[in-house]
Amino acid sequence: MDTTPNLGIRLLEQSQSQKEVTVNEGLCRLDALQAGVLSRALATPPGSPSDGQTYIVASGATGAWAGKEKHL
């Protein structure tokens, strides 16, 4: 499946089933980027994050963030 060059948002394909899934995923990515990043220094997930809070995973990530360094 093709994606946009900058944000990696999946593009719709002709005759694609469940188009709403692809569109909703892209909208969620855009929403996360618009909100701003709270921290890029955390290597451990926060205890009780609120819905919509965005973090960039720091190096040496542990727990649920293990192996996801530099991801949003």
mmCIF file of N, CA, C and O in Angstrom:
data_model
loop_
_atom_site.group_PDB
_atom_site.id
_atom_site.type_symbol
_atom_site.label_atom_id
_atom_site.label_comp_id
_atom_site.label_asym_id
_atom_site.label_seq_id
_atom_site.Cartn_x
_atom_site.Cartn_y
_atom_site.Cartn_z
ATOM 1 N N MET A 1 0.839 -1.172 0.000
ATOM 2 C CA MET A 1 0.000 0.000 0.000
ATOM 3 C C MET A 1 0.891 1.244 0.000
ATOM 4 O O MET A 1 1.859 1.317 0.725
ATOM 5 N N ASP A 2 0.550 2.218 -0.808
ATOM 6 C CA ASP A 2 1.318 3.458 -0.898
ATOM 7 C C ASP A 2 1.054 4.346 0.314
ATOM 8 O O ASP A 2 -0.037 4.338 0.886
ATOM 9 N N THR A 3 2.072 5.119 0.689
ATOM 10 C CA THR A 3 1.951 6.043 1.812
ATOM 11 C C THR A 3 2.463 7.418 1.405
ATOM 12 O O THR A 3 3.209 7.557 0.439
ATOM 13 N N THR A 4 2.075 8.432 2.193
ATOM 14 C CA THR A 4 2.572 9.779 1.939
ATOM 15 C C THR A 4 4.046 9.829 2.336
ATOM 16 O O THR A 4 4.475 9.122 3.245
ATOM 17 N N PRO A 5 4.853 10.662 1.649
ATOM 18 C CA PRO A 5 6.295 10.668 1.897
ATOM 19 C C PRO A 5 6.716 11.210 3.263
ATOM 20 O O PRO A 5 7.698 10.755 3.829
ATOM 21 N N ASN A 6 5.980 12.154 3.826
ATOM 22 C CA ASN A 6 6.421 12.776 5.076
ATOM 23 C C ASN A 6 5.844 12.129 6.331
ATOM 24 O O ASN A 6 6.564 11.849 7.275
ATOM 25 N N LEU A 7 4.555 11.902 6.366
ATOM 26 C CA LEU A 7 3.922 11.371 7.566
ATOM 27 C C LEU A 7 3.667 9.870 7.502
ATOM 28 O O LEU A 7 3.273 9.273 8.495
ATOM 29 N N GLY A 8 3.847 9.262 6.344
ATOM 30 C CA GLY A 8 3.619 7.823 6.214
ATOM 31 C C GLY A 8 2.158 7.434 6.332
ATOM 32 O O GLY A 8 1.830 6.326 6.742
ATOM 33 N N ILE A 9 1.256 8.351 5.973
ATOM 34 C CA ILE A 9 -0.177 8.065 6.031
ATOM 35 C C ILE A 9 -0.546 7.211 4.820
ATOM 36 O O ILE A 9 -0.188 7.530 3.687
ATOM 37 N N ARG A 10 -1.251 6.112 5.116
ATOM 38 C CA ARG A 10 -1.624 5.206 4.023
ATOM 39 C C ARG A 10 -2.635 5.871 3.098
ATOM 40 O O ARG A 10 -3.586 6.504 3.557
ATOM 41 N N LEU A 11 -2.436 5.711 1.810
ATOM 42 C CA LEU A 11 -3.328 6.270 0.808
ATOM 43 C C LEU A 11 -4.407 5.255 0.445
ATOM 44 O O LEU A 11 -4.173 4.044 0.494
ATOM 45 N N LEU A 12 -5.573 5.756 0.091
ATOM 46 C CA LEU A 12 -6.647 4.875 -0.341
ATOM 47 C C LEU A 12 -6.315 4.271 -1.695
ATOM 48 O O LEU A 12 -5.707 4.915 -2.545
ATOM 49 N N GLU A 13 -6.737 3.041 -1.882
ATOM 50 C CA GLU A 13 -6.557 2.372 -3.166
ATOM 51 C C GLU A 13 -7.914 2.195 -3.819
ATOM 52 O O GLU A 13 -8.945 2.122 -3.140
ATOM 53 N N GLN A 14 -7.908 2.108 -5.127
ATOM 54 C CA GLN A 14 -9.144 1.898 -5.849
ATOM 55 C C GLN A 14 -9.760 0.579 -5.409
ATOM 56 O O GLN A 14 -9.067 -0.426 -5.259
ATOM 57 N N SER A 15 -11.060 0.568 -5.172
ATOM 58 C CA SER A 15 -11.823 -0.609 -4.744
ATOM 59 C C SER A 15 -11.366 -1.169 -3.406
ATOM 60 O O SER A 15 -11.551 -2.351 -3.123
ATOM 61 N N GLN A 16 -10.756 -0.361 -2.573
ATOM 62 C CA GLN A 16 -10.294 -0.812 -1.264
ATOM 63 C C GLN A 16 -11.485 -1.007 -0.337
ATOM 64 O O GLN A 16 -12.352 -0.152 -0.226
ATOM 65 N N SER A 17 -11.513 -2.147 0.351
ATOM 66 C CA SER A 17 -12.569 -2.357 1.335
ATOM 67 C C SER A 17 -12.169 -1.692 2.646
ATOM 68 O O SER A 17 -10.993 -1.464 2.906
ATOM 69 N N GLN A 18 -13.130 -1.353 3.447
ATOM 70 C CA GLN A 18 -12.938 -0.699 4.740
ATOM 71 C C GLN A 18 -12.092 0.576 4.630
ATOM 72 O O GLN A 18 -11.155 0.793 5.385
ATOM 73 N N LYS A 19 -12.454 1.430 3.694
ATOM 74 C CA LYS A 19 -11.725 2.686 3.502
ATOM 75 C C LYS A 19 -11.700 3.537 4.768
ATOM 76 O O LYS A 19 -10.737 4.251 5.027
ATOM 77 N N GLU A 20 -12.754 3.439 5.569
ATOM 78 C CA GLU A 20 -12.823 4.256 6.778
ATOM 79 C C GLU A 20 -11.682 3.939 7.741
ATOM 80 O O GLU A 20 -11.208 4.813 8.461
ATOM 81 N N VAL A 21 -11.190 2.712 7.741
ATOM 82 C CA VAL A 21 -10.085 2.339 8.619
ATOM 83 C C VAL A 21 -8.830 3.103 8.226
ATOM 84 O O VAL A 21 -8.141 3.681 9.065
ATOM 85 N N THR A 22 -8.533 3.138 6.941
ATOM 86 C CA THR A 22 -7.355 3.842 6.443
ATOM 87 C C THR A 22 -7.477 5.347 6.670
ATOM 88 O O THR A 22 -6.529 5.990 7.127
ATOM 89 N N VAL A 23 -8.627 5.906 6.378
ATOM 90 C CA VAL A 23 -8.836 7.344 6.564
ATOM 91 C C VAL A 23 -8.743 7.707 8.038
ATOM 92 O O VAL A 23 -8.060 8.671 8.419
ATOM 93 N N ASN A 24 -9.373 6.940 8.909
ATOM 94 C CA ASN A 24 -9.346 7.236 10.346
ATOM 95 C C ASN A 24 -7.936 7.138 10.912
ATOM 96 O O ASN A 24 -7.541 7.928 11.766
ATOM 97 N N GLU A 25 -7.152 6.175 10.448
ATOM 98 C CA GLU A 25 -5.761 6.053 10.902
ATOM 99 C C GLU A 25 -4.972 7.307 10.543
ATOM 100 O O GLU A 25 -4.224 7.844 11.356
ATOM 101 N N GLY A 26 -5.149 7.796 9.326
ATOM 102 C CA GLY A 26 -4.461 9.011 8.896
ATOM 103 C C GLY A 26 -4.884 10.229 9.699
ATOM 104 O O GLY A 26 -4.048 11.045 10.092
ATOM 105 N N LEU A 27 -6.164 10.347 9.989
ATOM 106 C CA LEU A 27 -6.652 11.466 10.779
ATOM 107 C C LEU A 27 -6.096 11.422 12.206
ATOM 108 O O LEU A 27 -5.753 12.463 12.776
ATOM 109 N N CYS A 28 -5.959 10.234 12.755
ATOM 110 C CA CYS A 28 -5.385 10.108 14.105
ATOM 111 C C CYS A 28 -3.922 10.527 14.119
ATOM 112 O O CYS A 28 -3.454 11.168 15.064
ATOM 113 N N ARG A 29 -3.184 10.196 13.066
ATOM 114 C CA ARG A 29 -1.777 10.627 12.986
ATOM 115 C C ARG A 29 -1.675 12.142 12.904
ATOM 116 O O ARG A 29 -0.847 12.760 13.572
ATOM 117 N N LEU A 30 -2.505 12.740 12.070
ATOM 118 C CA LEU A 30 -2.493 14.198 11.950
ATOM 119 C C LEU A 30 -2.878 14.859 13.268
ATOM 120 O O LEU A 30 -2.279 15.857 13.671
ATOM 121 N N ASP A 31 -3.869 14.304 13.958
ATOM 122 C CA ASP A 31 -4.302 14.845 15.234
ATOM 123 C C ASP A 31 -3.174 14.794 16.258
ATOM 124 O O ASP A 31 -2.962 15.746 17.001
ATOM 125 N N ALA A 32 -2.435 13.703 16.296
ATOM 126 C CA ALA A 32 -1.324 13.554 17.249
ATOM 127 C C ALA A 32 -0.235 14.585 16.982
ATOM 128 O O ALA A 32 0.337 15.157 17.911
ATOM 129 N N LEU A 33 0.056 14.843 15.719
ATOM 130 C CA LEU A 33 1.100 15.811 15.380
ATOM 131 C C LEU A 33 0.679 17.239 15.689
ATOM 132 O O LEU A 33 1.493 18.064 16.097
ATOM 133 N N GLN A 34 -0.590 17.535 15.517
ATOM 134 C CA GLN A 34 -1.090 18.888 15.751
ATOM 135 C C GLN A 34 -1.048 19.238 17.227
ATOM 136 O O GLN A 34 -0.813 20.380 17.595
ATOM 137 N N ALA A 35 -1.244 18.288 18.114
ATOM 138 C CA ALA A 35 -1.350 18.549 19.546
ATOM 139 C C ALA A 35 -0.020 18.960 20.170
ATOM 140 O O ALA A 35 0.009 19.598 21.201
ATOM 141 N N GLY A 36 1.086 18.595 19.580
ATOM 142 C CA GLY A 36 2.383 18.904 20.158
ATOM 143 C C GLY A 36 2.863 17.775 21.054
ATOM 144 O O GLY A 36 2.084 16.988 21.562
ATOM 145 N N VAL A 37 4.142 17.715 21.245
ATOM 146 C CA VAL A 37 4.765 16.656 22.030
ATOM 147 C C VAL A 37 5.021 17.164 23.444
ATOM 148 O O VAL A 37 5.584 18.241 23.628
ATOM 149 N N LEU A 38 4.610 16.393 24.439
ATOM 150 C CA LEU A 38 4.816 16.783 25.840
ATOM 151 C C LEU A 38 6.243 16.539 26.297
ATOM 152 O O LEU A 38 6.780 17.286 27.102
ATOM 153 N N SER A 39 6.863 15.460 25.809
ATOM 154 C CA SER A 39 8.227 15.148 26.220
ATOM 155 C C SER A 39 8.880 14.245 25.185
ATOM 156 O O SER A 39 8.216 13.443 24.540
ATOM 157 N N ARG A 40 10.193 14.394 25.071
ATOM 158 C CA ARG A 40 10.966 13.475 24.233
ATOM 159 C C ARG A 40 12.100 12.864 25.043
ATOM 160 O O ARG A 40 13.026 12.282 24.504
ATOM 161 N N ALA A 41 12.008 13.013 26.367
ATOM 162 C CA ALA A 41 13.053 12.520 27.254
ATOM 163 C C ALA A 41 12.633 11.294 28.062
ATOM 164 O O ALA A 41 13.433 10.744 28.794
ATOM 165 N N LEU A 42 11.385 10.853 27.932
ATOM 166 C CA LEU A 42 10.918 9.701 28.696
ATOM 167 C C LEU A 42 11.275 8.391 27.987
ATOM 168 O O LEU A 42 11.040 8.243 26.800
ATOM 169 N N ALA A 43 11.828 7.450 28.748
ATOM 170 C CA ALA A 43 12.124 6.124 28.214
ATOM 171 C C ALA A 43 11.141 5.095 28.771
ATOM 172 O O ALA A 43 11.112 3.956 28.314
ATOM 173 N N THR A 44 10.324 5.512 29.725
ATOM 174 C CA THR A 44 9.311 4.655 30.333
ATOM 175 C C THR A 44 7.954 5.326 30.155
ATOM 176 O O THR A 44 7.834 6.530 30.374
ATOM 177 N N PRO A 45 6.929 4.576 29.763
ATOM 178 C CA PRO A 45 5.612 5.194 29.584
ATOM 179 C C PRO A 45 5.126 5.862 30.864
ATOM 180 O O PRO A 45 5.368 5.348 31.956
ATOM 181 N N PRO A 46 4.438 7.002 30.758
ATOM 182 C CA PRO A 46 3.905 7.656 31.951
ATOM 183 C C PRO A 46 2.843 6.774 32.607
ATOM 184 O O PRO A 46 2.174 5.986 31.928
ATOM 185 N N GLY A 47 2.669 6.914 33.913
ATOM 186 C CA GLY A 47 1.739 6.074 34.651
ATOM 187 C C GLY A 47 0.293 6.194 34.226
ATOM 188 O O GLY A 47 -0.390 5.199 34.029
ATOM 189 N N SER A 48 -0.199 7.404 34.069
ATOM 190 C CA SER A 48 -1.608 7.622 33.722
ATOM 191 C C SER A 48 -1.734 8.724 32.675
ATOM 192 O O SER A 48 -2.201 9.820 32.963
ATOM 193 N N PRO A 49 -1.334 8.441 31.428
ATOM 194 C CA PRO A 49 -1.444 9.487 30.405
ATOM 195 C C PRO A 49 -2.907 9.749 30.052
ATOM 196 O O PRO A 49 -3.734 8.845 30.097
ATOM 197 N N SER A 50 -3.216 10.985 29.736
ATOM 198 C CA SER A 50 -4.557 11.343 29.268
ATOM 199 C C SER A 50 -4.657 11.071 27.782
ATOM 200 O O SER A 50 -3.653 11.102 27.059
ATOM 201 N N ASP A 51 -5.865 10.798 27.332
ATOM 202 C CA ASP A 51 -6.094 10.557 25.913
ATOM 203 C C ASP A 51 -5.645 11.783 25.121
ATOM 204 O O ASP A 51 -5.982 12.909 25.467
ATOM 205 N N GLY A 52 -4.858 11.569 24.096
ATOM 206 C CA GLY A 52 -4.396 12.649 23.234
ATOM 207 C C GLY A 52 -3.017 13.175 23.571
ATOM 208 O O GLY A 52 -2.454 13.941 22.799
ATOM 209 N N GLN A 53 -2.440 12.786 24.708
ATOM 210 C CA GLN A 53 -1.092 13.224 25.034
ATOM 211 C C GLN A 53 -0.097 12.501 24.127
ATOM 212 O O GLN A 53 -0.245 11.318 23.860
ATOM 213 N N THR A 54 0.907 13.236 23.653
ATOM 214 C CA THR A 54 1.868 12.679 22.707
ATOM 215 C C THR A 54 3.280 12.773 23.272
ATOM 216 O O THR A 54 3.673 13.814 23.807
ATOM 217 N N TYR A 55 4.025 11.698 23.137
ATOM 218 C CA TYR A 55 5.411 11.618 23.591
ATOM 219 C C TYR A 55 6.261 11.066 22.462
ATOM 220 O O TYR A 55 5.780 10.277 21.653
ATOM 221 N N ILE A 56 7.514 11.472 22.402
ATOM 222 C CA ILE A 56 8.491 10.831 21.521
ATOM 223 C C ILE A 56 9.317 9.935 22.426
ATOM 224 O O ILE A 56 9.886 10.390 23.417
ATOM 225 N N VAL A 57 9.365 8.656 22.122
ATOM 226 C CA VAL A 57 10.039 7.688 22.979
ATOM 227 C C VAL A 57 11.551 7.904 22.928
ATOM 228 O O VAL A 57 12.147 7.935 21.849
ATOM 229 N N ALA A 58 12.154 8.043 24.097
ATOM 230 C CA ALA A 58 13.595 8.282 24.210
ATOM 231 C C ALA A 58 14.379 6.977 24.057
ATOM 232 O O ALA A 58 13.824 5.884 24.136
ATOM 233 N N SER A 59 15.682 7.103 23.876
ATOM 234 C CA SER A 59 16.566 5.938 23.781
ATOM 235 C C SER A 59 16.530 5.140 25.073
ATOM 236 O O SER A 59 16.323 5.696 26.147
ATOM 237 N N GLY A 60 16.719 3.836 24.955
ATOM 238 C CA GLY A 60 16.718 2.958 26.121
ATOM 239 C C GLY A 60 15.321 2.683 26.647
ATOM 240 O O GLY A 60 15.145 2.414 27.829
ATOM 241 N N ALA A 61 14.327 2.743 25.779
ATOM 242 C CA ALA A 61 12.933 2.574 26.189
ATOM 243 C C ALA A 61 12.694 1.214 26.837
ATOM 244 O O ALA A 61 13.290 0.216 26.454
ATOM 245 N N THR A 62 11.789 1.228 27.837
ATOM 246 C CA THR A 62 11.459 0.003 28.557
ATOM 247 C C THR A 62 9.948 -0.176 28.605
ATOM 248 O O THR A 62 9.192 0.704 28.220
ATOM 249 N N GLY A 63 9.525 -1.317 29.113
ATOM 250 C CA GLY A 63 8.107 -1.601 29.267
ATOM 251 C C GLY A 63 7.393 -1.638 27.924
ATOM 252 O O GLY A 63 7.908 -2.174 26.945
ATOM 253 N N ALA A 64 6.210 -1.048 27.875
ATOM 254 C CA ALA A 64 5.401 -1.038 26.645
ATOM 255 C C ALA A 64 6.080 -0.289 25.514
ATOM 256 O O ALA A 64 5.734 -0.458 24.346
ATOM 257 N N TRP A 65 7.064 0.542 25.844
ATOM 258 C CA TRP A 65 7.771 1.326 24.825
ATOM 259 C C TRP A 65 9.042 0.640 24.322
ATOM 260 O O TRP A 65 9.717 1.167 23.445
ATOM 261 N N ALA A 66 9.399 -0.495 24.851
ATOM 262 C CA ALA A 66 10.630 -1.184 24.455
ATOM 263 C C ALA A 66 10.654 -1.407 22.939
ATOM 264 O O ALA A 66 9.679 -1.855 22.343
ATOM 265 N N GLY A 67 11.778 -1.040 22.324
ATOM 266 C CA GLY A 67 11.949 -1.209 20.876
ATOM 267 C C GLY A 67 11.252 -0.154 20.029
ATOM 268 O O GLY A 67 11.193 -0.280 18.812
ATOM 269 N N LYS A 68 10.703 0.882 20.646
ATOM 270 C CA LYS A 68 9.979 1.912 19.901
ATOM 271 C C LYS A 68 10.638 3.275 20.008
ATOM 272 O O LYS A 68 9.973 4.309 19.908
ATOM 273 N N GLU A 69 11.946 3.311 20.184
ATOM 274 C CA GLU A 69 12.669 4.560 20.291
ATOM 275 C C GLU A 69 12.387 5.453 19.087
ATOM 276 O O GLU A 69 12.292 4.980 17.957
ATOM 277 N N LYS A 70 12.207 6.736 19.353
ATOM 278 C CA LYS A 70 11.959 7.781 18.358
ATOM 279 C C LYS A 70 10.562 7.704 17.729
ATOM 280 O O LYS A 70 10.271 8.433 16.800
ATOM 281 N N HIS A 71 9.705 6.812 18.217
ATOM 282 C CA HIS A 71 8.313 6.751 17.729
ATOM 283 C C HIS A 71 7.455 7.703 18.539
ATOM 284 O O HIS A 71 7.775 8.040 19.664
ATOM 285 N N LEU A 72 6.329 8.128 17.952
ATOM 286 C CA LEU A 72 5.363 8.955 18.686
ATOM 287 C C LEU A 72 4.484 8.054 19.516
ATOM 288 O O LEU A 72 4.098 6.993 19.127
#
